């Protein structure tokens, strides 16, 4: 019994779970009946699947200005996977999923540390500030998947989705993370990797 209690923290640490970075590529319309998206080709959207059908992502909470000073606080939402992929109301989007194995302890730390974000966003959503890519990096750092960075460094290092995608692709190559991709509609010109 004493041996079991001693080994319990190690057994719990070894239990594995998975976080999935959900990515919608930015695009611009080629066909006349296609709509323009926020950010165009450098836009898109990124969230973190934290449950079977729960994607946590960061969105504007009101006015979006160039800097944090004039922007309203952003909001973290939890959406179903289907709702997340309907962000731009498009039928077919170019997507990518990066599967990151984590321990149950890492996932629980992320869920505990981010719980308050759902009640009140921790920072403004600004064009030159925290947006979905930097906010997703922040969530990954809460799970100890990525290094802790200051808000300023997260903002500038991951200012738009392609920056975070490329960073995560390199990590996936080093660590053997699984990546799944789907092509988007041929009526749009999609961002590249």
PDB file of C-alpha atoms in Angstrom:
ATOM      1  CA  UNK A   1       0.000   0.000   0.000  1.00  0.00           C
ATOM      2  CA  UNK A   2       2.768   2.449   0.887  1.00  0.00           C
ATOM      3  CA  UNK A   3       4.584   1.612  -2.356  1.00  0.00           C
ATOM      4  CA  UNK A   4       1.368   2.288  -4.327  1.00  0.00           C
ATOM      5  CA  UNK A   5       0.952   5.714  -2.687  1.00  0.00           C
ATOM      6  CA  UNK A   6       4.582   6.512  -3.453  1.00  0.00           C
ATOM      7  CA  UNK A   7       4.187   5.517  -7.122  1.00  0.00           C
ATOM      8  CA  UNK A   8       0.766   7.148  -7.639  1.00  0.00           C
ATOM      9  CA  UNK A   9       2.156  10.557  -8.765  1.00  0.00           C
ATOM     10  CA  UNK A  10       4.353   8.817 -11.349  1.00  0.00           C
ATOM     11  CA  UNK A  11       1.481   6.637 -12.585  1.00  0.00           C
ATOM     12  CA  UNK A  12      -0.766   9.705 -12.948  1.00  0.00           C
ATOM     13  CA  UNK A  13       1.974  11.598 -14.782  1.00  0.00           C
ATOM     14  CA  UNK A  14       2.373   8.732 -17.266  1.00  0.00           C
ATOM     15  CA  UNK A  15      -1.317   8.669 -18.197  1.00  0.00           C
ATOM     16  CA  UNK A  16      -1.599  10.335 -21.563  1.00  0.00           C
ATOM     17  CA  UNK A  17      -4.087  12.644 -23.142  1.00  0.00           C
ATOM     18  CA  UNK A  18      -4.063  14.730 -26.297  1.00  0.00           C
ATOM     19  CA  UNK A  19      -4.438  18.420 -27.054  1.00  0.00           C
ATOM     20  CA  UNK A  20      -5.248  19.293 -30.662  1.00  0.00           C
ATOM     21  CA  UNK A  21      -4.345  22.626 -32.226  1.00  0.00           C
ATOM     22  CA  UNK A  22      -7.183  23.356 -34.669  1.00  0.00           C
ATOM     23  CA  UNK A  23      -6.232  25.658 -37.558  1.00  0.00           C
ATOM     24  CA  UNK A  24      -8.285  27.371 -40.252  1.00  0.00           C
ATOM     25  CA  UNK A  25      -6.033  28.845 -42.939  1.00  0.00           C
ATOM     26  CA  UNK A  26      -6.471  32.429 -44.043  1.00  0.00           C
ATOM     27  CA  UNK A  27      -7.653  33.058 -47.582  1.00  0.00           C
ATOM     28  CA  UNK A  28      -8.937  35.550 -50.070  1.00  0.00           C
ATOM     29  CA  UNK A  29     -11.723  34.971 -52.591  1.00  0.00           C
ATOM     30  CA  UNK A  30     -11.063  34.041 -56.205  1.00  0.00           C
ATOM     31  CA  UNK A  31     -14.717  33.557 -57.208  1.00  0.00           C
ATOM     32  CA  UNK A  32     -17.048  36.574 -57.177  1.00  0.00           C
ATOM     33  CA  UNK A  33     -19.591  34.975 -54.841  1.00  0.00           C
ATOM     34  CA  UNK A  34     -16.992  34.275 -52.111  1.00  0.00           C
ATOM     35  CA  UNK A  35     -16.765  36.638 -49.134  1.00  0.00           C
ATOM     36  CA  UNK A  36     -13.737  38.497 -47.780  1.00  0.00           C
ATOM     37  CA  UNK A  37     -12.405  37.262 -44.435  1.00  0.00           C
ATOM     38  CA  UNK A  38     -10.843  39.239 -41.619  1.00  0.00           C
ATOM     39  CA  UNK A  39      -7.092  39.264 -42.223  1.00  0.00           C
ATOM     40  CA  UNK A  40      -7.262  37.840 -45.761  1.00  0.00           C
ATOM     41  CA  UNK A  41      -4.512  35.297 -46.521  1.00  0.00           C
ATOM     42  CA  UNK A  42      -2.645  36.172 -43.314  1.00  0.00           C
ATOM     43  CA  UNK A  43      -5.835  35.735 -41.298  1.00  0.00           C
ATOM     44  CA  UNK A  44      -7.524  32.492 -40.456  1.00  0.00           C
ATOM     45  CA  UNK A  45      -8.178  31.225 -36.969  1.00  0.00           C
ATOM     46  CA  UNK A  46      -6.524  28.977 -34.382  1.00  0.00           C
ATOM     47  CA  UNK A  47      -7.958  27.257 -31.332  1.00  0.00           C
ATOM     48  CA  UNK A  48      -7.060  24.441 -28.978  1.00  0.00           C
ATOM     49  CA  UNK A  49      -9.266  21.368 -28.676  1.00  0.00           C
ATOM     50  CA  UNK A  50      -9.313  20.604 -24.975  1.00  0.00           C
ATOM     51  CA  UNK A  51     -12.037  17.933 -24.973  1.00  0.00           C
ATOM     52  CA  UNK A  52     -13.762  15.513 -27.295  1.00  0.00           C
ATOM     53  CA  UNK A  53     -15.827  18.295 -28.863  1.00  0.00           C
ATOM     54  CA  UNK A  54     -14.584  21.463 -27.131  1.00  0.00           C
ATOM     55  CA  UNK A  55     -12.322  24.003 -28.829  1.00  0.00           C
ATOM     56  CA  UNK A  56     -11.068  26.937 -26.761  1.00  0.00           C
ATOM     57  CA  UNK A  57     -10.260  30.015 -28.860  1.00  0.00           C
ATOM     58  CA  UNK A  58      -9.720  33.751 -28.470  1.00  0.00           C
ATOM     59  CA  UNK A  59     -11.965  36.258 -30.279  1.00  0.00           C
ATOM     60  CA  UNK A  60     -12.588  40.030 -30.224  1.00  0.00           C
ATOM     61  CA  UNK A  61     -14.731  41.236 -27.347  1.00  0.00           C
ATOM     62  CA  UNK A  62     -15.777  44.488 -29.015  1.00  0.00           C
ATOM     63  CA  UNK A  63     -13.685  47.225 -30.607  1.00  0.00           C
ATOM     64  CA  UNK A  64     -10.447  46.016 -32.258  1.00  0.00           C
ATOM     65  CA  UNK A  65      -7.895  48.803 -32.654  1.00  0.00           C
ATOM     66  CA  UNK A  66      -4.252  48.792 -33.702  1.00  0.00           C
ATOM     67  CA  UNK A  67      -2.944  48.693 -30.124  1.00  0.00           C
ATOM     68  CA  UNK A  68      -4.020  47.336 -26.749  1.00  0.00           C
ATOM     69  CA  UNK A  69      -4.664  50.850 -25.409  1.00  0.00           C
ATOM     70  CA  UNK A  70      -7.664  51.459 -27.681  1.00  0.00           C
ATOM     71  CA  UNK A  71      -8.981  47.873 -27.924  1.00  0.00           C
ATOM     72  CA  UNK A  72     -11.614  46.139 -25.849  1.00  0.00           C
ATOM     73  CA  UNK A  73     -10.792  43.005 -23.859  1.00  0.00           C
ATOM     74  CA  UNK A  74     -11.006  39.855 -25.963  1.00  0.00           C
ATOM     75  CA  UNK A  75     -12.991  36.777 -25.020  1.00  0.00           C
ATOM     76  CA  UNK A  76     -12.055  33.134 -24.751  1.00  0.00           C
ATOM     77  CA  UNK A  77     -14.850  30.873 -25.957  1.00  0.00           C
ATOM     78  CA  UNK A  78     -15.411  27.158 -25.944  1.00  0.00           C
ATOM     79  CA  UNK A  79     -17.117  26.036 -29.146  1.00  0.00           C
ATOM     80  CA  UNK A  80     -17.918  22.670 -30.623  1.00  0.00           C
ATOM     81  CA  UNK A  81     -15.520  21.614 -33.365  1.00  0.00           C
ATOM     82  CA  UNK A  82     -18.271  22.203 -35.950  1.00  0.00           C
ATOM     83  CA  UNK A  83     -18.941  25.726 -34.625  1.00  0.00           C
ATOM     84  CA  UNK A  84     -15.213  26.504 -34.629  1.00  0.00           C
ATOM     85  CA  UNK A  85     -14.872  25.476 -38.283  1.00  0.00           C
ATOM     86  CA  UNK A  86     -17.877  27.654 -39.187  1.00  0.00           C
ATOM     87  CA  UNK A  87     -16.073  30.790 -37.907  1.00  0.00           C
ATOM     88  CA  UNK A  88     -16.017  32.268 -41.427  1.00  0.00           C
ATOM     89  CA  UNK A  89     -19.331  30.696 -42.504  1.00  0.00           C
ATOM     90  CA  UNK A  90     -17.592  28.890 -45.350  1.00  0.00           C
ATOM     91  CA  UNK A  91     -18.563  25.457 -46.631  1.00  0.00           C
ATOM     92  CA  UNK A  92     -15.048  24.166 -47.258  1.00  0.00           C
ATOM     93  CA  UNK A  93     -12.006  25.496 -45.426  1.00  0.00           C
ATOM     94  CA  UNK A  94      -8.366  24.541 -45.615  1.00  0.00           C
ATOM     95  CA  UNK A  95      -7.545  23.147 -42.196  1.00  0.00           C
ATOM     96  CA  UNK A  96      -4.800  21.561 -40.181  1.00  0.00           C
ATOM     97  CA  UNK A  97      -4.854  19.657 -36.901  1.00  0.00           C
ATOM     98  CA  UNK A  98      -1.743  19.093 -34.824  1.00  0.00           C
ATOM     99  CA  UNK A  99      -2.093  16.347 -32.204  1.00  0.00           C
ATOM    100  CA  UNK A 100       0.046  16.957 -29.122  1.00  0.00           C
ATOM    101  CA  UNK A 101       0.347  14.153 -26.565  1.00  0.00           C
ATOM    102  CA  UNK A 102       0.322  15.423 -22.977  1.00  0.00           C
ATOM    103  CA  UNK A 103       0.038  13.853 -19.546  1.00  0.00           C
ATOM    104  CA  UNK A 104      -3.270  14.060 -17.723  1.00  0.00           C
ATOM    105  CA  UNK A 105      -1.463  16.355 -15.223  1.00  0.00           C
ATOM    106  CA  UNK A 106      -0.479  18.788 -18.007  1.00  0.00           C
ATOM    107  CA  UNK A 107      -4.021  18.877 -19.359  1.00  0.00           C
ATOM    108  CA  UNK A 108      -5.508  19.405 -15.914  1.00  0.00           C
ATOM    109  CA  UNK A 109      -3.056  22.263 -15.282  1.00  0.00           C
ATOM    110  CA  UNK A 110      -4.187  23.923 -18.529  1.00  0.00           C
ATOM    111  CA  UNK A 111      -7.867  23.505 -17.633  1.00  0.00           C
ATOM    112  CA  UNK A 112      -7.362  24.849 -14.109  1.00  0.00           C
ATOM    113  CA  UNK A 113      -5.158  27.791 -15.112  1.00  0.00           C
ATOM    114  CA  UNK A 114      -7.417  28.889 -17.995  1.00  0.00           C
ATOM    115  CA  UNK A 115     -10.783  28.530 -16.198  1.00  0.00           C
ATOM    116  CA  UNK A 116     -10.830  32.222 -15.257  1.00  0.00           C
ATOM    117  CA  UNK A 117     -10.234  33.215 -18.918  1.00  0.00           C
ATOM    118  CA  UNK A 118     -13.766  32.073 -19.782  1.00  0.00           C
ATOM    119  CA  UNK A 119     -15.292  34.445 -17.223  1.00  0.00           C
ATOM    120  CA  UNK A 120     -13.155  37.441 -18.143  1.00  0.00           C
ATOM    121  CA  UNK A 121     -10.612  37.742 -20.936  1.00  0.00           C
ATOM    122  CA  UNK A 122      -7.084  38.311 -19.604  1.00  0.00           C
ATOM    123  CA  UNK A 123      -6.033  40.860 -22.248  1.00  0.00           C
ATOM    124  CA  UNK A 124      -7.279  43.132 -25.040  1.00  0.00           C
ATOM    125  CA  UNK A 125      -7.694  41.793 -28.572  1.00  0.00           C
ATOM    126  CA  UNK A 126      -5.696  44.163 -30.778  1.00  0.00           C
ATOM    127  CA  UNK A 127      -4.369  44.127 -34.329  1.00  0.00           C
ATOM    128  CA  UNK A 128      -0.812  44.564 -32.964  1.00  0.00           C
ATOM    129  CA  UNK A 129      -1.562  42.672 -29.770  1.00  0.00           C
ATOM    130  CA  UNK A 130      -2.915  39.377 -28.520  1.00  0.00           C
ATOM    131  CA  UNK A 131      -4.924  37.590 -31.175  1.00  0.00           C
ATOM    132  CA  UNK A 132      -5.861  33.960 -31.739  1.00  0.00           C
ATOM    133  CA  UNK A 133      -2.350  32.649 -32.559  1.00  0.00           C
ATOM    134  CA  UNK A 134      -0.592  34.264 -29.586  1.00  0.00           C
ATOM    135  CA  UNK A 135      -3.512  33.309 -27.323  1.00  0.00           C
ATOM    136  CA  UNK A 136      -3.288  29.651 -28.436  1.00  0.00           C
ATOM    137  CA  UNK A 137       0.447  29.703 -27.722  1.00  0.00           C
ATOM    138  CA  UNK A 138      -0.413  31.047 -24.257  1.00  0.00           C
ATOM    139  CA  UNK A 139      -2.782  28.089 -23.661  1.00  0.00           C
ATOM    140  CA  UNK A 140      -0.065  25.640 -24.769  1.00  0.00           C
ATOM    141  CA  UNK A 141       2.379  27.258 -22.341  1.00  0.00           C
ATOM    142  CA  UNK A 142      -0.113  26.706 -19.503  1.00  0.00           C
ATOM    143  CA  UNK A 143       0.108  22.980 -20.287  1.00  0.00           C
ATOM    144  CA  UNK A 144       3.929  23.185 -20.355  1.00  0.00           C
ATOM    145  CA  UNK A 145       3.949  22.244 -24.056  1.00  0.00           C
ATOM    146  CA  UNK A 146       5.676  25.511 -24.981  1.00  0.00           C
ATOM    147  CA  UNK A 147       7.941  27.877 -23.035  1.00  0.00           C
ATOM    148  CA  UNK A 148       6.489  30.683 -20.947  1.00  0.00           C
ATOM    149  CA  UNK A 149       6.886  33.980 -22.783  1.00  0.00           C
ATOM    150  CA  UNK A 150       5.910  37.503 -21.825  1.00  0.00           C
ATOM    151  CA  UNK A 151       2.728  38.796 -23.419  1.00  0.00           C
ATOM    152  CA  UNK A 152       4.806  41.165 -25.534  1.00  0.00           C
ATOM    153  CA  UNK A 153       6.996  38.332 -26.860  1.00  0.00           C
ATOM    154  CA  UNK A 154       3.969  36.123 -27.594  1.00  0.00           C
ATOM    155  CA  UNK A 155       2.344  39.021 -29.425  1.00  0.00           C
ATOM    156  CA  UNK A 156       5.259  39.720 -31.740  1.00  0.00           C
ATOM    157  CA  UNK A 157       6.494  36.167 -32.222  1.00  0.00           C
ATOM    158  CA  UNK A 158       3.017  34.849 -33.137  1.00  0.00           C
ATOM    159  CA  UNK A 159       1.360  37.926 -34.588  1.00  0.00           C
ATOM    160  CA  UNK A 160      -0.593  35.900 -37.171  1.00  0.00           C
ATOM    161  CA  UNK A 161      -1.512  32.222 -37.629  1.00  0.00           C
ATOM    162  CA  UNK A 162       1.220  31.248 -40.115  1.00  0.00           C
ATOM    163  CA  UNK A 163       3.894  32.091 -37.529  1.00  0.00           C
ATOM    164  CA  UNK A 164       2.415  29.687 -34.974  1.00  0.00           C
ATOM    165  CA  UNK A 165       1.749  27.019 -37.632  1.00  0.00           C
ATOM    166  CA  UNK A 166       5.382  27.039 -38.755  1.00  0.00           C
ATOM    167  CA  UNK A 167       6.622  26.917 -35.170  1.00  0.00           C
ATOM    168  CA  UNK A 168       4.335  23.971 -34.367  1.00  0.00           C
ATOM    169  CA  UNK A 169       5.285  22.143 -37.584  1.00  0.00           C
ATOM    170  CA  UNK A 170       8.946  22.304 -36.528  1.00  0.00           C
ATOM    171  CA  UNK A 171       8.055  21.026 -33.055  1.00  0.00           C
ATOM    172  CA  UNK A 172       5.942  18.254 -34.600  1.00  0.00           C
ATOM    173  CA  UNK A 173       8.850  17.141 -36.796  1.00  0.00           C
ATOM    174  CA  UNK A 174      11.173  17.016 -33.762  1.00  0.00           C
ATOM    175  CA  UNK A 175       8.715  15.323 -31.418  1.00  0.00           C
ATOM    176  CA  UNK A 176       6.763  13.066 -33.781  1.00  0.00           C
ATOM    177  CA  UNK A 177       3.411  14.802 -33.353  1.00  0.00           C
ATOM    178  CA  UNK A 178       0.706  13.736 -35.812  1.00  0.00           C
ATOM    179  CA  UNK A 179      -0.564  16.329 -38.321  1.00  0.00           C
ATOM    180  CA  UNK A 180      -3.759  16.077 -40.394  1.00  0.00           C
ATOM    181  CA  UNK A 181      -4.595  18.474 -43.232  1.00  0.00           C
ATOM    182  CA  UNK A 182      -7.660  19.072 -45.392  1.00  0.00           C
ATOM    183  CA  UNK A 183      -7.651  21.119 -48.612  1.00  0.00           C
ATOM    184  CA  UNK A 184      -9.951  24.090 -48.928  1.00  0.00           C
ATOM    185  CA  UNK A 185     -12.320  25.251 -51.622  1.00  0.00           C
ATOM    186  CA  UNK A 186     -10.792  25.976 -55.036  1.00  0.00           C
ATOM    187  CA  UNK A 187     -12.836  29.199 -55.043  1.00  0.00           C
ATOM    188  CA  UNK A 188     -10.346  30.761 -52.624  1.00  0.00           C
ATOM    189  CA  UNK A 189      -6.598  31.469 -52.612  1.00  0.00           C
ATOM    190  CA  UNK A 190      -5.270  29.958 -49.374  1.00  0.00           C
ATOM    191  CA  UNK A 191      -2.322  30.910 -47.203  1.00  0.00           C
ATOM    192  CA  UNK A 192       0.735  28.678 -47.623  1.00  0.00           C
ATOM    193  CA  UNK A 193       3.056  26.997 -45.148  1.00  0.00           C
TER     194      UNK A 193
END
